[in-house]
CSV table of C-alpha atoms and ligand atoms in Angstrom, one decimal:
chain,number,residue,atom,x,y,z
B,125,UNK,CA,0.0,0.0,0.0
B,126,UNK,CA,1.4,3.4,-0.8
B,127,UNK,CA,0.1,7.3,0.1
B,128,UNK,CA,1.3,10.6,-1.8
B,129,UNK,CA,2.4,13.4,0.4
B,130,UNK,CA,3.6,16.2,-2.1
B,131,UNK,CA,6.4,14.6,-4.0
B,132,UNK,CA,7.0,12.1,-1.9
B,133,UNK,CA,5.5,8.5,-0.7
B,134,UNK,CA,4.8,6.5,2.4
B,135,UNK,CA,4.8,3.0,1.4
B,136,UNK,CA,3.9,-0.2,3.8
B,137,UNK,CA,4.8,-3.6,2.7
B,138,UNK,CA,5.9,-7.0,4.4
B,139,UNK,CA,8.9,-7.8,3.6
B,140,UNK,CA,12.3,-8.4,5.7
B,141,UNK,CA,14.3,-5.5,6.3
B,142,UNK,CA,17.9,-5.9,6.2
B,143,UNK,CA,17.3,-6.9,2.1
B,144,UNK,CA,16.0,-2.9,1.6
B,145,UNK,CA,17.6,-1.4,-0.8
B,146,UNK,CA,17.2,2.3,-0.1
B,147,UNK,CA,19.7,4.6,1.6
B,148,UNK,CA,19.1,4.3,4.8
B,149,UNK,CA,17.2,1.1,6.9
B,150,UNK,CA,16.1,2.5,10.5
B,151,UNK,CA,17.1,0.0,13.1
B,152,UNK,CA,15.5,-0.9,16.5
B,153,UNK,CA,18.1,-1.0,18.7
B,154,UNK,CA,18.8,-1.3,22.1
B,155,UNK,CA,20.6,1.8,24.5
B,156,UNK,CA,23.9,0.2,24.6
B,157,UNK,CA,23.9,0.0,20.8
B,158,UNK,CA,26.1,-3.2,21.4
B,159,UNK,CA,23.4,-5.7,19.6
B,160,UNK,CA,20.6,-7.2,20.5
B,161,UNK,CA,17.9,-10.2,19.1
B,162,UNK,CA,14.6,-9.3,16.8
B,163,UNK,CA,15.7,-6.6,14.1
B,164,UNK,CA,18.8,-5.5,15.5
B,165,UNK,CA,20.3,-9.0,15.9
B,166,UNK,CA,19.2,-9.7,11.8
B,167,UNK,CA,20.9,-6.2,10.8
B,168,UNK,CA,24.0,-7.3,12.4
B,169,UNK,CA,24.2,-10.3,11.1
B,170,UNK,CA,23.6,-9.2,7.6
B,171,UNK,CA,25.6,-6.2,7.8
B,172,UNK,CA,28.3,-7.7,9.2
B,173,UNK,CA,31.2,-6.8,11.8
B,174,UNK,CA,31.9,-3.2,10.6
B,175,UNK,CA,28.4,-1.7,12.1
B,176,UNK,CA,28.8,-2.7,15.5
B,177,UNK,CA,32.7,-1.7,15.6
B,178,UNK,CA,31.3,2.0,14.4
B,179,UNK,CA,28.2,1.3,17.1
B,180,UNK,CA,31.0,0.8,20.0
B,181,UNK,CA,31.9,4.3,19.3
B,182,UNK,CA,29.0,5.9,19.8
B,183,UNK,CA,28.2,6.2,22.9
B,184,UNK,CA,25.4,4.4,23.2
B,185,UNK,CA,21.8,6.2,22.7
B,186,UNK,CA,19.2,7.1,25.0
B,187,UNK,CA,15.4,6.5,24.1
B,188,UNK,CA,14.1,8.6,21.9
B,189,UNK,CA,17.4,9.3,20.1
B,190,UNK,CA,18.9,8.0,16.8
B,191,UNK,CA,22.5,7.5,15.7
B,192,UNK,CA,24.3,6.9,12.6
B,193,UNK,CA,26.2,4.4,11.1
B,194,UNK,CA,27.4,2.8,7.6
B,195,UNK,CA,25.8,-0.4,6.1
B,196,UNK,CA,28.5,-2.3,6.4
B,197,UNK,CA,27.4,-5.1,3.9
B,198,UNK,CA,23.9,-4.3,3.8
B,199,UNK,CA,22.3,-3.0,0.7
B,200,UNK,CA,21.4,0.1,2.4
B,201,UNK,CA,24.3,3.2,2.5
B,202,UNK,CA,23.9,3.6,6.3
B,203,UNK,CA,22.2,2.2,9.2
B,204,UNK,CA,20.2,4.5,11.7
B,205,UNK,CA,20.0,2.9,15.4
B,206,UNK,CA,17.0,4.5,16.9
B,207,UNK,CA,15.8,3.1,20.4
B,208,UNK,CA,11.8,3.4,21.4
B,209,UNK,CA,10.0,3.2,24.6
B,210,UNK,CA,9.8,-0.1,26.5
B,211,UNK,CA,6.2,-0.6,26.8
B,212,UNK,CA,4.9,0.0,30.4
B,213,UNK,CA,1.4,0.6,30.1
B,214,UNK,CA,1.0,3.9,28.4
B,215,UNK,CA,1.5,6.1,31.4
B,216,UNK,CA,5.6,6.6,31.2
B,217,UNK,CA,6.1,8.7,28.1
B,218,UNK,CA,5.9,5.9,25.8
B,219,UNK,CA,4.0,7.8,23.1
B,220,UNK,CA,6.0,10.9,23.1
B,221,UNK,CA,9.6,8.8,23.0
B,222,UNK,CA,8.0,6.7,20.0
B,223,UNK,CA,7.1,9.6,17.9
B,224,UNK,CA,10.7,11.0,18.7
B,225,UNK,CA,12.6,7.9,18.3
B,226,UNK,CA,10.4,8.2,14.5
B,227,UNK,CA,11.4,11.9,14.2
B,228,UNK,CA,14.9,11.8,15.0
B,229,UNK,CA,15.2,9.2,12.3
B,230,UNK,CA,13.9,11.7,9.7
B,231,UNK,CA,16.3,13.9,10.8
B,232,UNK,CA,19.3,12.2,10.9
B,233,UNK,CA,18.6,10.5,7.3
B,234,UNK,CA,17.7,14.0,6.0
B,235,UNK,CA,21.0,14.9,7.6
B,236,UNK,CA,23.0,12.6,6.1
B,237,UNK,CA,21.2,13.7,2.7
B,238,UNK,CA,19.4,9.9,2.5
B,239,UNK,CA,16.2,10.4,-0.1
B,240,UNK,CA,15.2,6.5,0.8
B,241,UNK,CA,14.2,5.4,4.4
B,242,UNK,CA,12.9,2.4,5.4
B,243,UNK,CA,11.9,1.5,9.0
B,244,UNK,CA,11.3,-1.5,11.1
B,245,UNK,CA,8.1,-1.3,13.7
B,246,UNK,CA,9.5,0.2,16.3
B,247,UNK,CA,8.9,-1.1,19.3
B,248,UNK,CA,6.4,-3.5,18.7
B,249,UNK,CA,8.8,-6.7,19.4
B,250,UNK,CA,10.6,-7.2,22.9
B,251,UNK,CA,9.6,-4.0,23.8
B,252,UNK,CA,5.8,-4.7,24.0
B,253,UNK,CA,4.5,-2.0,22.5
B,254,UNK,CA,0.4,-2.4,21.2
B,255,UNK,CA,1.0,-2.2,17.5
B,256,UNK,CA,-2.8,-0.7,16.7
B,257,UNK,CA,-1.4,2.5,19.1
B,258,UNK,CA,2.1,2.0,17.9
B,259,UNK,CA,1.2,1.5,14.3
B,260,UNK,CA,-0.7,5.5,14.5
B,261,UNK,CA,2.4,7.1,16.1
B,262,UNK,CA,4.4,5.9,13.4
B,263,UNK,CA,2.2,7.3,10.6
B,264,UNK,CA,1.1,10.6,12.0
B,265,UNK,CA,5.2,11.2,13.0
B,266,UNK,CA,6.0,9.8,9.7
B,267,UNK,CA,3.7,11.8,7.5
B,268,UNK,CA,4.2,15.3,9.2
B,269,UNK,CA,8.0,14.3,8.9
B,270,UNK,CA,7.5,13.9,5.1
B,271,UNK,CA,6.3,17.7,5.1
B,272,UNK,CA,9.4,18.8,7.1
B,273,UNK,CA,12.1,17.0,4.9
B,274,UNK,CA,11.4,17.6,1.4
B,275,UNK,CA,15.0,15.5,0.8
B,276,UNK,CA,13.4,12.5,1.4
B,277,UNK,CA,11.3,11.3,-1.5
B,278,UNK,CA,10.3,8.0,-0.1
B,279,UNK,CA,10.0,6.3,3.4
B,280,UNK,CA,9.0,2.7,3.5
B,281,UNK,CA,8.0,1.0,6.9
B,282,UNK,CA,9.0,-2.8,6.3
B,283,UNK,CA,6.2,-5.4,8.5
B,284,UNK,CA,8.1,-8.8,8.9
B,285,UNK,CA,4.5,-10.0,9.3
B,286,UNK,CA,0.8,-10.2,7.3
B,287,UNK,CA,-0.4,-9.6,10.5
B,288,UNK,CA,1.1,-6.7,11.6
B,289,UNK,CA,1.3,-5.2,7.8
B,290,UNK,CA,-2.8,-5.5,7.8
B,291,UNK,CA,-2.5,-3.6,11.0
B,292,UNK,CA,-0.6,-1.2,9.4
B,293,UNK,CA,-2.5,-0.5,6.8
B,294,UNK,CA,-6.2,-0.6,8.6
B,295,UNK,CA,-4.8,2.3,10.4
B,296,UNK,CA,-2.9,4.2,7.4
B,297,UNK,CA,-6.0,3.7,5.5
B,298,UNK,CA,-8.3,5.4,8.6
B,299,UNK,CA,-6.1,8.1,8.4
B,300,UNK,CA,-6.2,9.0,5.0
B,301,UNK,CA,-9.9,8.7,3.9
B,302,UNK,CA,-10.6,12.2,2.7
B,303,UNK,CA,-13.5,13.6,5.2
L,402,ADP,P1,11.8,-3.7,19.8
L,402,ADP,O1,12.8,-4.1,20.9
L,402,ADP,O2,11.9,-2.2,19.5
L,402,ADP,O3,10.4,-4.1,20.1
L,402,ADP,P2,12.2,-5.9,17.9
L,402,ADP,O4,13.3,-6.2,17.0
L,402,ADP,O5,12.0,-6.9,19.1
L,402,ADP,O6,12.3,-4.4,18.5
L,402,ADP,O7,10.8,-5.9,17.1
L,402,ADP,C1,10.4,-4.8,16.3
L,402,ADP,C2,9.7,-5.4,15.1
L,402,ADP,O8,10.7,-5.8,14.1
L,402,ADP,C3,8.8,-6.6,15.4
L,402,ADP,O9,7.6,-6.4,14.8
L,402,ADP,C4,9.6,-7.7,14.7
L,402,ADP,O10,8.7,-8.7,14.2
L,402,ADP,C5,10.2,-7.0,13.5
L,402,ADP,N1,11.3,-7.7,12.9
L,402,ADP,C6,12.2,-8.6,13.3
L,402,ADP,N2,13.1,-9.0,12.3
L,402,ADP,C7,12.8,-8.2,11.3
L,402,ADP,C8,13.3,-8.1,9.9
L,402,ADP,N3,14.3,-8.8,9.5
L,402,ADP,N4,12.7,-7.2,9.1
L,402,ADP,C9,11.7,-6.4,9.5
L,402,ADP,N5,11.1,-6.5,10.7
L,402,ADP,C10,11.7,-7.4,11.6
C-alpha cells in the first residue's frame, strides 16, 4: 500500500528489512547499541562486523534518540540505530519517545542527505509495544516528517508480518480517507 504526500511517498509492505535497498534502513536497537535479538540482531548479522565496531563508538543512545552508522554489507548506504520506549502501560512517556525515536530518524537520514528510508516497527517486538497504538504514532510522526524533509522522497515501513502489515494499513488507510 502506498500514500502521496507532495512529492514524496509513504509505502507499507511485508517484507524483511535488512534486504531494503534504499539509503538508509532505521534500526531498533537497544541503549547500549552493542546488539541485540529481533531486528537489530538480523541487521548485524547481515551487515556484518563493521556496524557494530562503528556502534562501539558511539556512545550508546538514549530513548528517543537515533545515531548513525554505515551499512556495512547491507544493501542500504547507512544504518540509523533508533531506540523506542519499553512498553509500560502507556502512562511513562511511551507515546512521546515513539514519535521522537520516528522523528529523530527523519532527521538524521535528512542529515545525512538519505532520499530513501525504510523503517522497522519500532517497538512492537521485545519492547511490548500495542501495535494498533504504535502502528498510529508511526504514521502521523511519519507523514508530518515527510512535510518537514522535502529531501526525502520515499519512506517505506517494512512489517516482517501479514499480521502486523494488515494492521498497518487498517490504520494508514483510517487516516487518510478524505473527510
Ligand atoms: P523492539 O525491541 O523495538 O520491540 P524488535 O526487534 O523486538 O524491536 O521488534 C520490532 C519489530 O521488528 C517486530 O515487529 C519484529 O517482528 C520485527 N522484525 C524482526 N526482524 C525483522 C526483519 N528482519 N525485518 C523487518 N522487521 C523485523
Amino acid at each position: 500500500m502506498e500514500v502521496k504526500i507532495g512529492n514524496s511517498q509513504l509505502v507499507l509492505k511485508q517484507g524483511d528489512l535488512t534486504e531494503e535497498e534504499v539509503d538508509a534502513i532505521v534500526n531498533a536497537a537497544n541503549p547500549s547499541l552493542l546488539g541485540g535479538g529481533g531486528v537489530d540482531g538480523a541487521i548485524h548479522r547481515a551487515g556484518g562486523p563493521e556496524i557494530l565496531a562503528q556502534c562501539k563508538k558511539l556512545g550508546g543512545c538514549h530513548p528517543g534518540d537515533a545515531k548513525i552508522t554505515s551499512g556495512g554489507k547491507l544493501k542500504a548506504k547507512y544504518v540509523i540505530h533508533t531506540v523506542g520506549p519499553i512498553w509500560g502501560g502507556g502512562k511513562e512517556g511511551e507515546p512521546k519517545i515513539l514519535a521522537q525515536a520516528y522523528q529523530r530518524s527523519m532527521e538524521v537520514a535528512s542529515g545525512n542527505h538519505c532520499r530513501t528510508v525504510s523503517f522497522p516497527s519500532i517497538s512492537t517486538g521485545a519492547y511490548g509495544y500495542p501495535i494498533d497504538q504504535a502502528s498510529r504514532i508511526a504514521l502521523r510522526t511519519i507523514l508530518n516528517c515527510l512535510k518537514d524533509h522535502q529531501g526525502i522522497s520515499e519512506v517505506r515501513i517494512v512489517l516482517f508480518s501479514f499480521e502486523d502489515y494488515q494492521v498497518y494499513a487498517r490504520e494508514l488507510r483510517q487516516m487518510t480517507i478524505p473527510m
